[in-house]
């Protein structure tokens, strides 16, 4: 996607620049080829689309999520907000923060410790998918460190994949 984004941006910028220079050199009497206008519009649209996809993929990789897991995490956060709105009035922002802090002390943060596949850092997640060699991150030749079938699990979860309270975590993680 990175290279597709660069290609779309290059196509968009060169066509806009060349058409602008041609119009500036010969005055406004030069007609712009309709095909150029269509290609400029499509290149801009594809650049926007690939930029959004690139941002989404980087976000998912940095959290070590799949799309489904990311959506379920969002659902859990919505349920948390609903629960907080039932317990505290809308203006009690500090009380809501205290409640979330208590939950985090007991269970850990939902985005990190509450992720079954959390490995401890964004870099560990990135290297799992993209590999350890930074040169191959931008070239389509590298491989990740995972085989794509088996994955290391967050030790804050039990053997059945249930999130454990902090008191049951391994000692080095408490």
PDB file of C-alpha atoms in Angstrom:
ATOM      1  CA  UNK A   1       0.000   0.000   0.000  1.00  0.00           C
ATOM      2  CA  UNK A   2       2.885   2.337   0.701  1.00  0.00           C
ATOM      3  CA  UNK A   3       4.111   2.077  -2.877  1.00  0.00           C
ATOM      4  CA  UNK A   4       0.576   2.351  -4.289  1.00  0.00           C
ATOM      5  CA  UNK A   5       0.099   5.540  -2.279  1.00  0.00           C
ATOM      6  CA  UNK A   6       3.380   6.976  -3.567  1.00  0.00           C
ATOM      7  CA  UNK A   7       2.431   6.110  -7.160  1.00  0.00           C
ATOM      8  CA  UNK A   8      -0.994   7.752  -6.832  1.00  0.00           C
ATOM      9  CA  UNK A   9       0.509  10.870  -5.252  1.00  0.00           C
ATOM     10  CA  UNK A  10       3.211  11.034  -7.921  1.00  0.00           C
ATOM     11  CA  UNK A  11       0.647  10.681 -10.735  1.00  0.00           C
ATOM     12  CA  UNK A  12      -1.627  13.278  -9.157  1.00  0.00           C
ATOM     13  CA  UNK A  13       1.117  15.823  -8.489  1.00  0.00           C
ATOM     14  CA  UNK A  14       2.895  15.477 -11.836  1.00  0.00           C
ATOM     15  CA  UNK A  15      -0.305  15.837 -13.853  1.00  0.00           C
ATOM     16  CA  UNK A  16      -1.448  18.831 -11.824  1.00  0.00           C
ATOM     17  CA  UNK A  17       2.001  20.406 -12.050  1.00  0.00           C
ATOM     18  CA  UNK A  18       2.456  19.800 -15.776  1.00  0.00           C
ATOM     19  CA  UNK A  19      -1.014  21.116 -16.614  1.00  0.00           C
ATOM     20  CA  UNK A  20      -0.503  24.179 -14.421  1.00  0.00           C
ATOM     21  CA  UNK A  21       2.861  24.895 -16.043  1.00  0.00           C
ATOM     22  CA  UNK A  22       1.401  24.490 -19.553  1.00  0.00           C
ATOM     23  CA  UNK A  23      -1.429  26.880 -18.721  1.00  0.00           C
ATOM     24  CA  UNK A  24       0.980  29.406 -17.187  1.00  0.00           C
ATOM     25  CA  UNK A  25       3.343  29.276 -20.174  1.00  0.00           C
ATOM     26  CA  UNK A  26       0.691  29.621 -22.881  1.00  0.00           C
ATOM     27  CA  UNK A  27      -1.929  31.586 -21.011  1.00  0.00           C
ATOM     28  CA  UNK A  28      -5.406  30.434 -20.258  1.00  0.00           C
ATOM     29  CA  UNK A  29      -6.100  29.814 -23.956  1.00  0.00           C
ATOM     30  CA  UNK A  30      -4.779  26.251 -23.686  1.00  0.00           C
ATOM     31  CA  UNK A  31      -7.504  23.685 -23.207  1.00  0.00           C
ATOM     32  CA  UNK A  32      -6.856  20.932 -20.700  1.00  0.00           C
ATOM     33  CA  UNK A  33      -7.235  17.401 -21.985  1.00  0.00           C
ATOM     34  CA  UNK A  34     -10.355  15.866 -20.361  1.00  0.00           C
ATOM     35  CA  UNK A  35      -8.444  12.617 -19.945  1.00  0.00           C
ATOM     36  CA  UNK A  36      -5.945  14.453 -17.702  1.00  0.00           C
ATOM     37  CA  UNK A  37      -8.786  15.755 -15.549  1.00  0.00           C
ATOM     38  CA  UNK A  38     -10.199  12.239 -15.146  1.00  0.00           C
ATOM     39  CA  UNK A  39      -6.779  10.770 -14.296  1.00  0.00           C
ATOM     40  CA  UNK A  40      -6.095  13.582 -11.797  1.00  0.00           C
ATOM     41  CA  UNK A  41      -9.446  12.957 -10.096  1.00  0.00           C
ATOM     42  CA  UNK A  42      -8.942   9.172 -10.009  1.00  0.00           C
ATOM     43  CA  UNK A  43      -5.353   9.478  -8.765  1.00  0.00           C
ATOM     44  CA  UNK A  44      -6.525  11.807  -5.984  1.00  0.00           C
ATOM     45  CA  UNK A  45      -9.342   9.431  -5.039  1.00  0.00           C
ATOM     46  CA  UNK A  46      -7.053   6.378  -5.037  1.00  0.00           C
ATOM     47  CA  UNK A  47      -4.403   8.297  -3.062  1.00  0.00           C
ATOM     48  CA  UNK A  48      -6.978   9.169  -0.423  1.00  0.00           C
ATOM     49  CA  UNK A  49      -8.239   5.565  -0.311  1.00  0.00           C
ATOM     50  CA  UNK A  50      -4.761   4.023  -0.040  1.00  0.00           C
ATOM     51  CA  UNK A  51      -3.692   6.590   2.592  1.00  0.00           C
ATOM     52  CA  UNK A  52      -6.679   5.645   4.744  1.00  0.00           C
ATOM     53  CA  UNK A  53      -5.934   1.942   4.263  1.00  0.00           C
ATOM     54  CA  UNK A  54      -2.269   2.475   5.141  1.00  0.00           C
ATOM     55  CA  UNK A  55      -3.205   4.335   8.332  1.00  0.00           C
ATOM     56  CA  UNK A  56      -5.674   1.584   9.242  1.00  0.00           C
ATOM     57  CA  UNK A  57      -3.101  -1.164   8.694  1.00  0.00           C
ATOM     58  CA  UNK A  58      -0.426   0.641  10.713  1.00  0.00           C
ATOM     59  CA  UNK A  59      -2.965   1.118  13.526  1.00  0.00           C
ATOM     60  CA  UNK A  60      -3.965  -2.549  13.490  1.00  0.00           C
ATOM     61  CA  UNK A  61      -0.352  -3.759  13.367  1.00  0.00           C
ATOM     62  CA  UNK A  62       0.748  -1.453  16.191  1.00  0.00           C
ATOM     63  CA  UNK A  63      -1.996  -2.839  18.455  1.00  0.00           C
ATOM     64  CA  UNK A  64      -1.549  -6.411  17.174  1.00  0.00           C
ATOM     65  CA  UNK A  65      -5.227  -6.604  16.243  1.00  0.00           C
ATOM     66  CA  UNK A  66      -7.184  -8.144  13.428  1.00  0.00           C
ATOM     67  CA  UNK A  67     -10.132  -6.160  12.104  1.00  0.00           C
ATOM     68  CA  UNK A  68     -12.559  -8.328  14.091  1.00  0.00           C
ATOM     69  CA  UNK A  69     -10.596  -7.906  17.334  1.00  0.00           C
ATOM     70  CA  UNK A  70     -10.392  -4.154  16.793  1.00  0.00           C
ATOM     71  CA  UNK A  71     -14.162  -3.992  16.332  1.00  0.00           C
ATOM     72  CA  UNK A  72     -14.769  -6.091  19.458  1.00  0.00           C
ATOM     73  CA  UNK A  73     -12.446  -3.788  21.432  1.00  0.00           C
ATOM     74  CA  UNK A  74     -14.476  -0.827  20.216  1.00  0.00           C
ATOM     75  CA  UNK A  75     -17.667  -2.603  21.330  1.00  0.00           C
ATOM     76  CA  UNK A  76     -16.154  -3.214  24.783  1.00  0.00           C
ATOM     77  CA  UNK A  77     -15.253   0.484  25.075  1.00  0.00           C
ATOM     78  CA  UNK A  78     -18.813   1.460  24.118  1.00  0.00           C
ATOM     79  CA  UNK A  79     -20.180  -0.881  26.799  1.00  0.00           C
ATOM     80  CA  UNK A  80     -17.760   0.651  29.294  1.00  0.00           C
ATOM     81  CA  UNK A  81     -18.995   4.151  28.411  1.00  0.00           C
ATOM     82  CA  UNK A  82     -22.612   2.990  28.763  1.00  0.00           C
ATOM     83  CA  UNK A  83     -21.887   1.477  32.170  1.00  0.00           C
ATOM     84  CA  UNK A  84     -20.158   4.663  33.316  1.00  0.00           C
ATOM     85  CA  UNK A  85     -23.112   6.769  32.169  1.00  0.00           C
ATOM     86  CA  UNK A  86     -25.462   4.562  34.212  1.00  0.00           C
ATOM     87  CA  UNK A  87     -23.308   4.802  37.346  1.00  0.00           C
ATOM     88  CA  UNK A  88     -22.312   8.494  37.149  1.00  0.00           C
ATOM     89  CA  UNK A  89     -24.159  11.565  35.866  1.00  0.00           C
ATOM     90  CA  UNK A  90     -22.891  13.154  32.655  1.00  0.00           C
ATOM     91  CA  UNK A  91     -21.143  16.037  34.456  1.00  0.00           C
ATOM     92  CA  UNK A  92     -19.160  13.778  36.866  1.00  0.00           C
ATOM     93  CA  UNK A  93     -16.093  13.475  34.641  1.00  0.00           C
ATOM     94  CA  UNK A  94     -13.612  13.087  37.507  1.00  0.00           C
ATOM     95  CA  UNK A  95     -15.752  10.347  39.088  1.00  0.00           C
ATOM     96  CA  UNK A  96     -15.803   8.491  35.769  1.00  0.00           C
ATOM     97  CA  UNK A  97     -12.012   8.767  35.532  1.00  0.00           C
ATOM     98  CA  UNK A  98     -11.639   7.424  39.087  1.00  0.00           C
ATOM     99  CA  UNK A  99     -13.889   4.470  38.258  1.00  0.00           C
ATOM    100  CA  UNK A 100     -11.906   3.673  35.102  1.00  0.00           C
ATOM    101  CA  UNK A 101      -8.669   3.941  37.136  1.00  0.00           C
ATOM    102  CA  UNK A 102     -10.049   1.437  39.655  1.00  0.00           C
ATOM    103  CA  UNK A 103     -10.980  -0.943  36.853  1.00  0.00           C
ATOM    104  CA  UNK A 104      -7.514  -0.519  35.313  1.00  0.00           C
ATOM    105  CA  UNK A 105      -5.866  -1.261  38.674  1.00  0.00           C
ATOM    106  CA  UNK A 106      -7.867  -4.469  38.992  1.00  0.00           C
ATOM    107  CA  UNK A 107      -7.799  -5.698  35.379  1.00  0.00           C
ATOM    108  CA  UNK A 108      -5.252  -3.610  33.461  1.00  0.00           C
ATOM    109  CA  UNK A 109      -5.862  -1.314  30.513  1.00  0.00           C
ATOM    110  CA  UNK A 110      -8.293  -2.666  27.970  1.00  0.00           C
ATOM    111  CA  UNK A 111      -6.216  -1.665  24.907  1.00  0.00           C
ATOM    112  CA  UNK A 112      -3.020  -3.365  26.070  1.00  0.00           C
ATOM    113  CA  UNK A 113      -3.354  -5.837  28.922  1.00  0.00           C
ATOM    114  CA  UNK A 114      -6.873  -6.692  27.736  1.00  0.00           C
ATOM    115  CA  UNK A 115      -5.642  -7.726  24.280  1.00  0.00           C
ATOM    116  CA  UNK A 116      -5.065 -11.483  23.979  1.00  0.00           C
ATOM    117  CA  UNK A 117      -2.222 -10.894  21.493  1.00  0.00           C
ATOM    118  CA  UNK A 118      -0.493  -7.947  23.213  1.00  0.00           C
ATOM    119  CA  UNK A 119       3.284  -8.520  23.219  1.00  0.00           C
ATOM    120  CA  UNK A 120       4.432  -5.568  25.304  1.00  0.00           C
ATOM    121  CA  UNK A 121       5.370  -2.937  22.725  1.00  0.00           C
ATOM    122  CA  UNK A 122       4.432  -1.499  19.351  1.00  0.00           C
ATOM    123  CA  UNK A 123       7.854  -2.464  18.001  1.00  0.00           C
ATOM    124  CA  UNK A 124       7.335  -6.120  18.960  1.00  0.00           C
ATOM    125  CA  UNK A 125       4.008  -6.099  17.123  1.00  0.00           C
ATOM    126  CA  UNK A 126       5.529  -4.400  14.080  1.00  0.00           C
ATOM    127  CA  UNK A 127       8.443  -6.857  13.891  1.00  0.00           C
ATOM    128  CA  UNK A 128       6.070  -9.805  14.247  1.00  0.00           C
ATOM    129  CA  UNK A 129       4.294  -8.752  11.050  1.00  0.00           C
ATOM    130  CA  UNK A 130       6.975  -6.895   9.072  1.00  0.00           C
ATOM    131  CA  UNK A 131      10.165  -8.672  10.204  1.00  0.00           C
ATOM    132  CA  UNK A 132      13.172  -7.451  12.148  1.00  0.00           C
ATOM    133  CA  UNK A 133      15.091  -5.902   9.249  1.00  0.00           C
ATOM    134  CA  UNK A 134      14.036  -2.254   8.882  1.00  0.00           C
ATOM    135  CA  UNK A 135      15.226  -2.154   5.238  1.00  0.00           C
ATOM    136  CA  UNK A 136      12.606  -4.704   4.223  1.00  0.00           C
ATOM    137  CA  UNK A 137       9.749  -2.811   5.884  1.00  0.00           C
ATOM    138  CA  UNK A 138       9.438  -0.562   2.833  1.00  0.00           C
ATOM    139  CA  UNK A 139      10.218  -3.193   0.216  1.00  0.00           C
ATOM    140  CA  UNK A 140       7.812  -6.009  -0.630  1.00  0.00           C
ATOM    141  CA  UNK A 141      10.460  -8.698  -0.039  1.00  0.00           C
ATOM    142  CA  UNK A 142      10.564  -9.258   3.740  1.00  0.00           C
ATOM    143  CA  UNK A 143       8.819 -11.737   5.981  1.00  0.00           C
ATOM    144  CA  UNK A 144       7.489 -11.409   9.473  1.00  0.00           C
ATOM    145  CA  UNK A 145       8.785 -13.501  12.346  1.00  0.00           C
ATOM    146  CA  UNK A 146       5.472 -15.347  12.692  1.00  0.00           C
ATOM    147  CA  UNK A 147       4.492 -18.361  10.628  1.00  0.00           C
ATOM    148  CA  UNK A 148       0.963 -16.948  10.397  1.00  0.00           C
ATOM    149  CA  UNK A 149      -0.584 -19.934  12.193  1.00  0.00           C
ATOM    150  CA  UNK A 150       0.722 -19.902  15.770  1.00  0.00           C
ATOM    151  CA  UNK A 151       1.031 -16.740  17.821  1.00  0.00           C
ATOM    152  CA  UNK A 152       2.450 -15.868  21.217  1.00  0.00           C
ATOM    153  CA  UNK A 153      -0.320 -15.085  23.688  1.00  0.00           C
ATOM    154  CA  UNK A 154      -0.546 -12.431  26.344  1.00  0.00           C
ATOM    155  CA  UNK A 155       0.300 -14.100  29.710  1.00  0.00           C
ATOM    156  CA  UNK A 156      -2.471 -12.043  31.342  1.00  0.00           C
ATOM    157  CA  UNK A 157      -4.988 -14.518  29.892  1.00  0.00           C
ATOM    158  CA  UNK A 158      -5.654 -18.055  31.111  1.00  0.00           C
ATOM    159  CA  UNK A 159      -5.413 -21.215  28.993  1.00  0.00           C
ATOM    160  CA  UNK A 160      -8.999 -20.766  27.793  1.00  0.00           C
ATOM    161  CA  UNK A 161      -8.359 -17.201  26.607  1.00  0.00           C
ATOM    162  CA  UNK A 162     -10.101 -15.430  29.497  1.00  0.00           C
ATOM    163  CA  UNK A 163      -8.710 -12.131  30.770  1.00  0.00           C
ATOM    164  CA  UNK A 164      -7.516 -12.613  34.365  1.00  0.00           C
ATOM    165  CA  UNK A 165      -7.596 -10.009  37.145  1.00  0.00           C
ATOM    166  CA  UNK A 166      -4.241  -8.424  37.979  1.00  0.00           C
ATOM    167  CA  UNK A 167      -3.832 -10.481  41.177  1.00  0.00           C
ATOM    168  CA  UNK A 168      -3.700 -13.673  39.040  1.00  0.00           C
ATOM    169  CA  UNK A 169      -1.121 -12.385  36.542  1.00  0.00           C
ATOM    170  CA  UNK A 170       2.429 -13.755  36.545  1.00  0.00           C
ATOM    171  CA  UNK A 171       4.530 -12.013  39.216  1.00  0.00           C
ATOM    172  CA  UNK A 172       6.778 -10.192  36.716  1.00  0.00           C
ATOM    173  CA  UNK A 173       3.754  -8.443  35.152  1.00  0.00           C
ATOM    174  CA  UNK A 174       2.059  -7.197  38.330  1.00  0.00           C
TER     175      UNK A 174
END
